[in-house]
Amino acid sequence: MPKTQYRVYVIELSKKVFSENTKFRNANPQFNGVLQCLYVGMTSKSPKERFEQHKTGYVNKKGYKLSSNIVKKYGLYLRGSLFNHISPVSTRTEALNLEEQLALELRRKGYAVWFN
């Protein structure tokens, strides 16, 4: 059985998220409106499959919602150019750390970013 690999991914969001979602706006006081609004996540699935789960409001077999309302409402498409250079990792902890590092790096570059 192949070992699980985790990947980080980036989804571009509609800029409406910044004007309509107070939590998103408060998390990004540095945003000046020039670059895009983004969601950074991590998954053991393919980024494409994970994006589809967000858009359809995926709930797992135990009844837990595993999709982001922000992506469901505002998600436009995957931004491969912002994450394809990052190699998959073998633990969830490593992936969570990569997710946070990437999100904060993108914020420093001027993007508005949401991550969990």
PDB file of N, CA, C and O in Angstrom, residues 4-40:
ATOM      1  N   THR A   4       0.784   7.484   2.472  1.00  0.00           N
ATOM      2  CA  THR A   4       0.027   8.720   2.252  1.00  0.00           C
ATOM      3  C   THR A   4       0.988   9.891   2.092  1.00  0.00           C
ATOM      4  O   THR A   4       1.956  10.016   2.837  1.00  0.00           O
ATOM      5  N   GLN A   5       0.703  10.716   1.116  1.00  0.00           N
ATOM      6  CA  GLN A   5       1.468  11.948   0.930  1.00  0.00           C
ATOM      7  C   GLN A   5       0.508  13.125   1.057  1.00  0.00           C
ATOM      8  O   GLN A   5      -0.650  13.046   0.642  1.00  0.00           O
ATOM      9  N   TYR A   6       1.011  14.188   1.634  1.00  0.00           N
ATOM     10  CA  TYR A   6       0.216  15.398   1.824  1.00  0.00           C
ATOM     11  C   TYR A   6       0.778  16.511   0.955  1.00  0.00           C
ATOM     12  O   TYR A   6       1.981  16.629   0.800  1.00  0.00           O
ATOM     13  N   ARG A   7      -0.111  17.313   0.421  1.00  0.00           N
ATOM     14  CA  ARG A   7       0.280  18.429  -0.443  1.00  0.00           C
ATOM     15  C   ARG A   7      -0.375  19.711   0.057  1.00  0.00           C
ATOM     16  O   ARG A   7      -1.468  19.673   0.595  1.00  0.00           O
ATOM     17  N   VAL A   8       0.305  20.816  -0.175  1.00  0.00           N
ATOM     18  CA  VAL A   8      -0.349  22.108   0.033  1.00  0.00           C
ATOM     19  C   VAL A   8      -0.880  22.571  -1.320  1.00  0.00           C
ATOM     20  O   VAL A   8      -0.372  22.157  -2.370  1.00  0.00           O
ATOM     21  N   TYR A   9      -1.917  23.392  -1.284  1.00  0.00           N
ATOM     22  CA  TYR A   9      -2.513  23.895  -2.515  1.00  0.00           C
ATOM     23  C   TYR A   9      -3.024  25.309  -2.278  1.00  0.00           C
ATOM     24  O   TYR A   9      -3.220  25.736  -1.132  1.00  0.00           O
ATOM     25  N   VAL A  10      -3.227  26.030  -3.371  1.00  0.00           N
ATOM     26  CA  VAL A  10      -3.699  27.413  -3.297  1.00  0.00           C
ATOM     27  C   VAL A  10      -4.881  27.568  -4.244  1.00  0.00           C
ATOM     28  O   VAL A  10      -4.821  27.149  -5.406  1.00  0.00           O
ATOM     29  N   ILE A  11      -5.938  28.190  -3.739  1.00  0.00           N
ATOM     30  CA  ILE A  11      -7.131  28.473  -4.533  1.00  0.00           C
ATOM     31  C   ILE A  11      -7.312  29.985  -4.601  1.00  0.00           C
ATOM     32  O   ILE A  11      -7.239  30.667  -3.575  1.00  0.00           O
ATOM     33  N   GLU A  12      -7.524  30.484  -5.805  1.00  0.00           N
ATOM     34  CA  GLU A  12      -7.837  31.905  -5.932  1.00  0.00           C
ATOM     35  C   GLU A  12      -9.307  32.107  -5.587  1.00  0.00           C
ATOM     36  O   GLU A  12     -10.175  31.339  -6.009  1.00  0.00           O
ATOM     37  N   LEU A  13      -9.555  33.162  -4.806  1.00  0.00           N
ATOM     38  CA  LEU A  13     -10.906  33.507  -4.381  1.00  0.00           C
ATOM     39  C   LEU A  13     -11.364  34.777  -5.089  1.00  0.00           C
ATOM     40  O   LEU A  13     -10.545  35.630  -5.440  1.00  0.00           O
ATOM     41  N   SER A  14     -12.652  34.915  -5.247  1.00  0.00           N
ATOM     42  CA  SER A  14     -13.210  36.165  -5.755  1.00  0.00           C
ATOM     43  C   SER A  14     -12.866  37.282  -4.773  1.00  0.00           C
ATOM     44  O   SER A  14     -12.898  37.083  -3.550  1.00  0.00           O
ATOM     45  N   LYS A  15     -12.567  38.459  -5.286  1.00  0.00           N
ATOM     46  CA  LYS A  15     -12.253  39.583  -4.390  1.00  0.00           C
ATOM     47  C   LYS A  15     -13.458  40.020  -3.558  1.00  0.00           C
ATOM     48  O   LYS A  15     -13.309  40.754  -2.583  1.00  0.00           O
ATOM     49  N   LYS A  16     -14.640  39.527  -3.895  1.00  0.00           N
ATOM     50  CA  LYS A  16     -15.831  39.825  -3.087  1.00  0.00           C
ATOM     51  C   LYS A  16     -15.642  39.356  -1.645  1.00  0.00           C
ATOM     52  O   LYS A  16     -16.242  39.899  -0.732  1.00  0.00           O
ATOM     53  N   VAL A  17     -14.812  38.306  -1.449  1.00  0.00           N
ATOM     54  CA  VAL A  17     -14.587  37.781  -0.101  1.00  0.00           C
ATOM     55  C   VAL A  17     -14.045  38.880   0.814  1.00  0.00           C
ATOM     56  O   VAL A  17     -14.375  38.928   1.994  1.00  0.00           O
ATOM     57  N   PHE A  18     -13.229  39.769   0.264  1.00  0.00           N
ATOM     58  CA  PHE A  18     -12.634  40.817   1.095  1.00  0.00           C
ATOM     59  C   PHE A  18     -13.684  41.822   1.564  1.00  0.00           C
ATOM     60  O   PHE A  18     -13.664  42.268   2.704  1.00  0.00           O
ATOM     61  N   SER A  19     -14.618  42.160   0.698  1.00  0.00           N
ATOM     62  CA  SER A  19     -15.644  43.140   1.090  1.00  0.00           C
ATOM     63  C   SER A  19     -16.806  42.504   1.844  1.00  0.00           C
ATOM     64  O   SER A  19     -17.443  43.156   2.657  1.00  0.00           O
ATOM     65  N   GLU A  20     -17.067  41.221   1.613  1.00  0.00           N
ATOM     66  CA  GLU A  20     -18.243  40.593   2.206  1.00  0.00           C
ATOM     67  C   GLU A  20     -17.966  39.796   3.477  1.00  0.00           C
ATOM     68  O   GLU A  20     -18.892  39.525   4.246  1.00  0.00           O
ATOM     69  N   ASN A  21     -16.715  39.396   3.721  1.00  0.00           N
ATOM     70  CA  ASN A  21     -16.409  38.519   4.848  1.00  0.00           C
ATOM     71  C   ASN A  21     -15.511  39.241   5.855  1.00  0.00           C
ATOM     72  O   ASN A  21     -14.327  39.446   5.608  1.00  0.00           O
ATOM     73  N   THR A  22     -16.089  39.614   6.977  1.00  0.00           N
ATOM     74  CA  THR A  22     -15.362  40.385   7.995  1.00  0.00           C
ATOM     75  C   THR A  22     -14.156  39.631   8.544  1.00  0.00           C
ATOM     76  O   THR A  22     -13.088  40.223   8.717  1.00  0.00           O
ATOM     77  N   LYS A  23     -14.299  38.330   8.811  1.00  0.00           N
ATOM     78  CA  LYS A  23     -13.169  37.551   9.346  1.00  0.00           C
ATOM     79  C   LYS A  23     -12.009  37.547   8.355  1.00  0.00           C
ATOM     80  O   LYS A  23     -10.850  37.687   8.743  1.00  0.00           O
ATOM     81  N   PHE A  24     -12.316  37.368   7.070  1.00  0.00           N
ATOM     82  CA  PHE A  24     -11.267  37.369   6.048  1.00  0.00           C
ATOM     83  C   PHE A  24     -10.585  38.733   6.003  1.00  0.00           C
ATOM     84  O   PHE A  24      -9.365  38.830   5.995  1.00  0.00           O
ATOM     85  N   ARG A  25     -11.374  39.790   6.001  1.00  0.00           N
ATOM     86  CA  ARG A  25     -10.830  41.159   5.956  1.00  0.00           C
ATOM     87  C   ARG A  25      -9.962  41.445   7.186  1.00  0.00           C
ATOM     88  O   ARG A  25      -8.850  41.967   7.074  1.00  0.00           O
ATOM     89  N   ASN A  26     -10.431  41.049   8.359  1.00  0.00           N
ATOM     90  CA  ASN A  26      -9.669  41.282   9.590  1.00  0.00           C
ATOM     91  C   ASN A  26      -8.364  40.501   9.628  1.00  0.00           C
ATOM     92  O   ASN A  26      -7.398  40.935  10.257  1.00  0.00           O
ATOM     93  N   ALA A  27      -8.314  39.340   8.958  1.00  0.00           N
ATOM     94  CA  ALA A  27      -7.100  38.525   8.925  1.00  0.00           C
ATOM     95  C   ALA A  27      -6.058  39.097   7.965  1.00  0.00           C
ATOM     96  O   ALA A  27      -4.914  38.652   7.959  1.00  0.00           O
ATOM     97  N   ASN A  28      -6.460  40.074   7.145  1.00  0.00           N
ATOM     98  CA  ASN A  28      -5.581  40.603   6.102  1.00  0.00           C
ATOM     99  C   ASN A  28      -5.531  42.134   6.095  1.00  0.00           C
ATOM    100  O   ASN A  28      -5.807  42.772   5.076  1.00  0.00           O
ATOM    101  N   PRO A  29      -5.150  42.737   7.219  1.00  0.00           N
ATOM    102  CA  PRO A  29      -5.132  44.210   7.271  1.00  0.00           C
ATOM    103  C   PRO A  29      -4.106  44.826   6.321  1.00  0.00           C
ATOM    104  O   PRO A  29      -4.214  46.003   5.977  1.00  0.00           O
ATOM    105  N   GLN A  30      -3.112  44.032   5.884  1.00  0.00           N
ATOM    106  CA  GLN A  30      -2.063  44.530   4.994  1.00  0.00           C
ATOM    107  C   GLN A  30      -2.521  44.615   3.537  1.00  0.00           C
ATOM    108  O   GLN A  30      -1.847  45.213   2.708  1.00  0.00           O
ATOM    109  N   PHE A  31      -3.675  44.043   3.210  1.00  0.00           N
ATOM    110  CA  PHE A  31      -4.088  43.908   1.804  1.00  0.00           C
ATOM    111  C   PHE A  31      -4.456  45.260   1.210  1.00  0.00           C
ATOM    112  O   PHE A  31      -5.251  46.000   1.763  1.00  0.00           O
ATOM    113  N   ASN A  32      -3.864  45.552   0.037  1.00  0.00           N
ATOM    114  CA  ASN A  32      -4.144  46.844  -0.612  1.00  0.00           C
ATOM    115  C   ASN A  32      -4.996  46.706  -1.873  1.00  0.00           C
ATOM    116  O   ASN A  32      -5.195  47.676  -2.593  1.00  0.00           O
ATOM    117  N   GLY A  33      -5.471  45.501  -2.173  1.00  0.00           N
ATOM    118  CA  GLY A  33      -6.370  45.304  -3.302  1.00  0.00           C
ATOM    119  C   GLY A  33      -5.695  45.072  -4.638  1.00  0.00           C
ATOM    120  O   GLY A  33      -6.370  44.886  -5.645  1.00  0.00           O
ATOM    121  N   VAL A  34      -4.354  45.101  -4.674  1.00  0.00           N
ATOM    122  CA  VAL A  34      -3.653  44.945  -5.948  1.00  0.00           C
ATOM    123  C   VAL A  34      -3.588  43.474  -6.374  1.00  0.00           C
ATOM    124  O   VAL A  34      -3.949  43.132  -7.494  1.00  0.00           O
ATOM    125  N   LEU A  35      -3.128  42.604  -5.480  1.00  0.00           N
ATOM    126  CA  LEU A  35      -3.018  41.187  -5.814  1.00  0.00           C
ATOM    127  C   LEU A  35      -4.331  40.469  -5.494  1.00  0.00           C
ATOM    128  O   LEU A  35      -5.325  41.093  -5.128  1.00  0.00           O
ATOM    129  N   GLN A  36      -4.327  39.146  -5.597  1.00  0.00           N
ATOM    130  CA  GLN A  36      -5.552  38.374  -5.436  1.00  0.00           C
ATOM    131  C   GLN A  36      -5.804  37.957  -3.981  1.00  0.00           C
ATOM    132  O   GLN A  36      -4.932  38.035  -3.137  1.00  0.00           O
ATOM    133  N   CYS A  37      -7.020  37.481  -3.766  1.00  0.00           N
ATOM    134  CA  CYS A  37      -7.403  36.857  -2.507  1.00  0.00           C
ATOM    135  C   CYS A  37      -7.223  35.350  -2.702  1.00  0.00           C
ATOM    136  O   CYS A  37      -7.599  34.808  -3.745  1.00  0.00           O
ATOM    137  N   LEU A  38      -6.645  34.683  -1.694  1.00  0.00           N
ATOM    138  CA  LEU A  38      -6.290  33.273  -1.828  1.00  0.00           C
ATOM    139  C   LEU A  38      -6.710  32.461  -0.603  1.00  0.00           C
ATOM    140  O   LEU A  38      -6.833  32.994   0.495  1.00  0.00           O
ATOM    141  N   TYR A  39      -6.884  31.166  -0.826  1.00  0.00           N
ATOM    142  CA  TYR A  39      -7.071  30.194   0.243  1.00  0.00           C
ATOM    143  C   TYR A  39      -5.918  29.204   0.130  1.00  0.00           C
ATOM    144  O   TYR A  39      -5.641  28.694  -0.956  1.00  0.00           O
ATOM    145  N   VAL A  40      -5.236  28.929   1.228  1.00  0.00           N
ATOM    146  CA  VAL A  40      -4.160  27.941   1.258  1.00  0.00           C
ATOM    147  C   VAL A  40      -4.616  26.786   2.140  1.00  0.00           C
ATOM    148  O   VAL A  40      -5.082  26.999   3.260  1.00  0.00           O
TER     149      VAL A  40
END
